[in-house]
Amino acid sequence: MNDADKVIIVEGRTDKVQIQKVIDEKIEIICTNGTLGVERLEELLIEYDLDNKDVFILVDEDSAGHKLRKQLSIELPHAEHIYVDKTFREVAATPEAELAAALLSRSIAVDPLYL
């Protein structure tokens, strides 16, 4: 079980790796691996106690990302959204400095090296 108070939900492993590079605090990063079924989403809610944590949604700026963001917004109305610039489209393709600035804007500690 995880004791981090913050959770970032991303689509894939490459997104997770990119974010882990720039953050400088204990945060659980959950990969959805694309769209979520209702059962899987329920499992995540319980497993990570998402109703009682600061949840951030950071997904790709493409149709699959928009669909997932919409789905997560319904299930997690308290979640905050973090967006990457549409020109990069994918979280994994977003330069570290851009990603760090986006995370910092939501009060997530980042390694100053990337600012």
PDB file of C-alpha atoms in Angstrom:
ATOM      1  CA  MET A   1       0.000   0.000   0.000  1.00  0.00           C
ATOM      2  CA  ASN A   2       1.173   3.495  -0.694  1.00  0.00           C
ATOM      3  CA  ASP A   3       1.433   6.284   1.838  1.00  0.00           C
ATOM      4  CA  ALA A   4       1.836   9.141  -0.624  1.00  0.00           C
ATOM      5  CA  ASP A   5      -0.889  11.784  -0.301  1.00  0.00           C
ATOM      6  CA  LYS A   6      -0.755  12.690  -3.975  1.00  0.00           C
ATOM      7  CA  VAL A   7      -1.516  10.536  -6.981  1.00  0.00           C
ATOM      8  CA  ILE A   8      -0.944  11.305 -10.651  1.00  0.00           C
ATOM      9  CA  ILE A   9      -2.914   9.261 -13.153  1.00  0.00           C
ATOM     10  CA  VAL A  10      -1.230   8.810 -16.534  1.00  0.00           C
ATOM     11  CA  GLU A  11      -1.824   6.609 -19.552  1.00  0.00           C
ATOM     12  CA  GLY A  12       1.357   4.648 -20.029  1.00  0.00           C
ATOM     13  CA  ARG A  13       4.677   3.579 -18.566  1.00  0.00           C
ATOM     14  CA  THR A  14       6.668   6.026 -20.701  1.00  0.00           C
ATOM     15  CA  ASP A  15       4.562   8.878 -19.268  1.00  0.00           C
ATOM     16  CA  LYS A  16       5.299   7.624 -15.759  1.00  0.00           C
ATOM     17  CA  VAL A  17       9.030   7.443 -16.429  1.00  0.00           C
ATOM     18  CA  GLN A  18       9.071  10.985 -17.835  1.00  0.00           C
ATOM     19  CA  ILE A  19       7.241  12.378 -14.786  1.00  0.00           C
ATOM     20  CA  GLN A  20       9.404  10.458 -12.307  1.00  0.00           C
ATOM     21  CA  LYS A  21      12.437  12.195 -13.804  1.00  0.00           C
ATOM     22  CA  VAL A  22      11.206  15.668 -12.879  1.00  0.00           C
ATOM     23  CA  ILE A  23       9.248  15.299  -9.627  1.00  0.00           C
ATOM     24  CA  ASP A  24      10.948  15.798  -6.297  1.00  0.00           C
ATOM     25  CA  GLU A  25       8.403  14.495  -3.799  1.00  0.00           C
ATOM     26  CA  LYS A  26       6.711  11.217  -2.943  1.00  0.00           C
ATOM     27  CA  ILE A  27       3.853  10.749  -5.388  1.00  0.00           C
ATOM     28  CA  GLU A  28       2.164   7.588  -6.568  1.00  0.00           C
ATOM     29  CA  ILE A  29       1.941   7.464 -10.368  1.00  0.00           C
ATOM     30  CA  ILE A  30      -0.762   5.162 -11.697  1.00  0.00           C
ATOM     31  CA  CYS A  31      -0.723   3.949 -15.307  1.00  0.00           C
ATOM     32  CA  THR A  32      -4.118   3.219 -16.820  1.00  0.00           C
ATOM     33  CA  ASN A  33      -2.671   1.756 -20.016  1.00  0.00           C
ATOM     34  CA  GLY A  34      -5.387   3.438 -22.041  1.00  0.00           C
ATOM     35  CA  THR A  35      -9.094   3.498 -21.320  1.00  0.00           C
ATOM     36  CA  LEU A  36     -10.406   1.990 -18.116  1.00  0.00           C
ATOM     37  CA  GLY A  37     -13.233  -0.414 -17.612  1.00  0.00           C
ATOM     38  CA  VAL A  38     -15.637   0.303 -14.774  1.00  0.00           C
ATOM     39  CA  GLU A  39     -14.306  -2.618 -12.717  1.00  0.00           C
ATOM     40  CA  ARG A  40     -10.673  -1.594 -13.123  1.00  0.00           C
ATOM     41  CA  LEU A  41     -11.508   1.973 -12.183  1.00  0.00           C
ATOM     42  CA  GLU A  42     -13.316   0.755  -9.047  1.00  0.00           C
ATOM     43  CA  GLU A  43     -10.231  -1.329  -8.155  1.00  0.00           C
ATOM     44  CA  LEU A  44      -8.000   1.732  -8.489  1.00  0.00           C
ATOM     45  CA  LEU A  45     -10.353   3.839  -6.360  1.00  0.00           C
ATOM     46  CA  ILE A  46     -10.178   1.293  -3.549  1.00  0.00           C
ATOM     47  CA  GLU A  47      -6.562   0.164  -3.934  1.00  0.00           C
ATOM     48  CA  TYR A  48      -5.157   3.704  -3.900  1.00  0.00           C
ATOM     49  CA  ASP A  49      -7.891   5.279  -1.724  1.00  0.00           C
ATOM     50  CA  LEU A  50      -8.354   7.900  -4.431  1.00  0.00           C
ATOM     51  CA  ASP A  51     -11.344   9.539  -2.771  1.00  0.00           C
ATOM     52  CA  ASN A  52      -9.079  10.642   0.085  1.00  0.00           C
ATOM     53  CA  LYS A  53      -5.997  11.768  -1.834  1.00  0.00           C
ATOM     54  CA  ASP A  54      -4.963  14.685  -3.991  1.00  0.00           C
ATOM     55  CA  VAL A  55      -5.475  13.268  -7.456  1.00  0.00           C
ATOM     56  CA  PHE A  56      -4.009  14.766 -10.618  1.00  0.00           C
ATOM     57  CA  ILE A  57      -4.878  13.691 -14.136  1.00  0.00           C
ATOM     58  CA  LEU A  58      -2.116  14.075 -16.709  1.00  0.00           C
ATOM     59  CA  VAL A  59      -2.912  12.412 -20.021  1.00  0.00           C
ATOM     60  CA  ASP A  60      -1.987  12.854 -23.667  1.00  0.00           C
ATOM     61  CA  GLU A  61      -3.579  15.599 -25.733  1.00  0.00           C
ATOM     62  CA  ASP A  62      -5.142  13.223 -28.236  1.00  0.00           C
ATOM     63  CA  SER A  63      -8.548  11.586 -28.629  1.00  0.00           C
ATOM     64  CA  ALA A  64      -7.698   8.645 -26.346  1.00  0.00           C
ATOM     65  CA  GLY A  65      -6.358  11.050 -23.713  1.00  0.00           C
ATOM     66  CA  HIS A  66      -9.431  13.258 -23.929  1.00  0.00           C
ATOM     67  CA  LYS A  67     -11.711  10.226 -23.563  1.00  0.00           C
ATOM     68  CA  LEU A  68      -9.790   9.008 -20.501  1.00  0.00           C
ATOM     69  CA  ARG A  69      -9.735  12.502 -18.955  1.00  0.00           C
ATOM     70  CA  LYS A  70     -13.512  12.750 -19.387  1.00  0.00           C
ATOM     71  CA  GLN A  71     -14.056   9.320 -17.834  1.00  0.00           C
ATOM     72  CA  LEU A  72     -11.778  10.084 -14.870  1.00  0.00           C
ATOM     73  CA  SER A  73     -13.454  13.480 -14.348  1.00  0.00           C
ATOM     74  CA  ILE A  74     -16.784  11.755 -13.794  1.00  0.00           C
ATOM     75  CA  GLU A  75     -15.401   9.194 -11.337  1.00  0.00           C
ATOM     76  CA  LEU A  76     -12.995  11.575  -9.606  1.00  0.00           C
ATOM     77  CA  PRO A  77     -14.674  14.998  -9.568  1.00  0.00           C
ATOM     78  CA  HIS A  78     -12.133  16.290  -7.025  1.00  0.00           C
ATOM     79  CA  ALA A  79      -9.174  15.522  -9.307  1.00  0.00           C
ATOM     80  CA  GLU A  80      -7.110  18.383 -10.664  1.00  0.00           C
ATOM     81  CA  HIS A  81      -6.150  18.416 -14.313  1.00  0.00           C
ATOM     82  CA  ILE A  82      -2.650  19.008 -15.589  1.00  0.00           C
ATOM     83  CA  TYR A  83      -2.284  19.678 -19.287  1.00  0.00           C
ATOM     84  CA  VAL A  84       0.685  19.384 -21.613  1.00  0.00           C
ATOM     85  CA  ASP A  85       0.990  21.710 -24.562  1.00  0.00           C
ATOM     86  CA  LYS A  86      -0.984  20.418 -27.547  1.00  0.00           C
ATOM     87  CA  THR A  87       2.098  20.770 -29.755  1.00  0.00           C
ATOM     88  CA  PHE A  88       3.772  17.891 -27.876  1.00  0.00           C
ATOM     89  CA  ARG A  89       0.567  15.788 -27.827  1.00  0.00           C
ATOM     90  CA  GLU A  90       2.058  13.095 -25.590  1.00  0.00           C
ATOM     91  CA  VAL A  91       3.156  13.400 -21.976  1.00  0.00           C
ATOM     92  CA  ALA A  92       6.187  11.224 -22.735  1.00  0.00           C
ATOM     93  CA  ALA A  93       7.200  13.547 -25.606  1.00  0.00           C
ATOM     94  CA  THR A  94       6.879  16.730 -23.520  1.00  0.00           C
ATOM     95  CA  PRO A  95      10.272  18.289 -22.704  1.00  0.00           C
ATOM     96  CA  GLU A  96      11.226  17.979 -19.033  1.00  0.00           C
ATOM     97  CA  ALA A  97      11.188  21.761 -18.498  1.00  0.00           C
ATOM     98  CA  GLU A  98       7.630  22.040 -19.855  1.00  0.00           C
ATOM     99  CA  LEU A  99       6.490  19.105 -17.750  1.00  0.00           C
ATOM    100  CA  ALA A 100       8.175  20.519 -14.637  1.00  0.00           C
ATOM    101  CA  ALA A 101       6.418  23.868 -15.118  1.00  0.00           C
ATOM    102  CA  ALA A 102       3.034  22.144 -15.557  1.00  0.00           C
ATOM    103  CA  LEU A 103       3.544  20.069 -12.398  1.00  0.00           C
ATOM    104  CA  LEU A 104       4.797  23.049 -10.417  1.00  0.00           C
ATOM    105  CA  SER A 105       1.648  24.966 -11.371  1.00  0.00           C
ATOM    106  CA  ARG A 106      -0.279  22.364  -9.336  1.00  0.00           C
ATOM    107  CA  SER A 107       2.085  22.677  -6.336  1.00  0.00           C
ATOM    108  CA  ILE A 108       3.933  19.469  -7.093  1.00  0.00           C
ATOM    109  CA  ALA A 109       7.594  19.690  -6.114  1.00  0.00           C
ATOM    110  CA  VAL A 110       9.967  19.303  -9.028  1.00  0.00           C
ATOM    111  CA  ASP A 111      13.714  18.956  -9.318  1.00  0.00           C
ATOM    112  CA  PRO A 112      15.034  22.538  -9.818  1.00  0.00           C
ATOM    113  CA  LEU A 113      17.367  21.114 -12.450  1.00  0.00           C
ATOM    114  CA  TYR A 114      14.403  21.042 -14.849  1.00  0.00           C
ATOM    115  CA  LEU A 115      13.183  24.584 -14.296  1.00  0.00           C
TER     116      LEU A 115
END
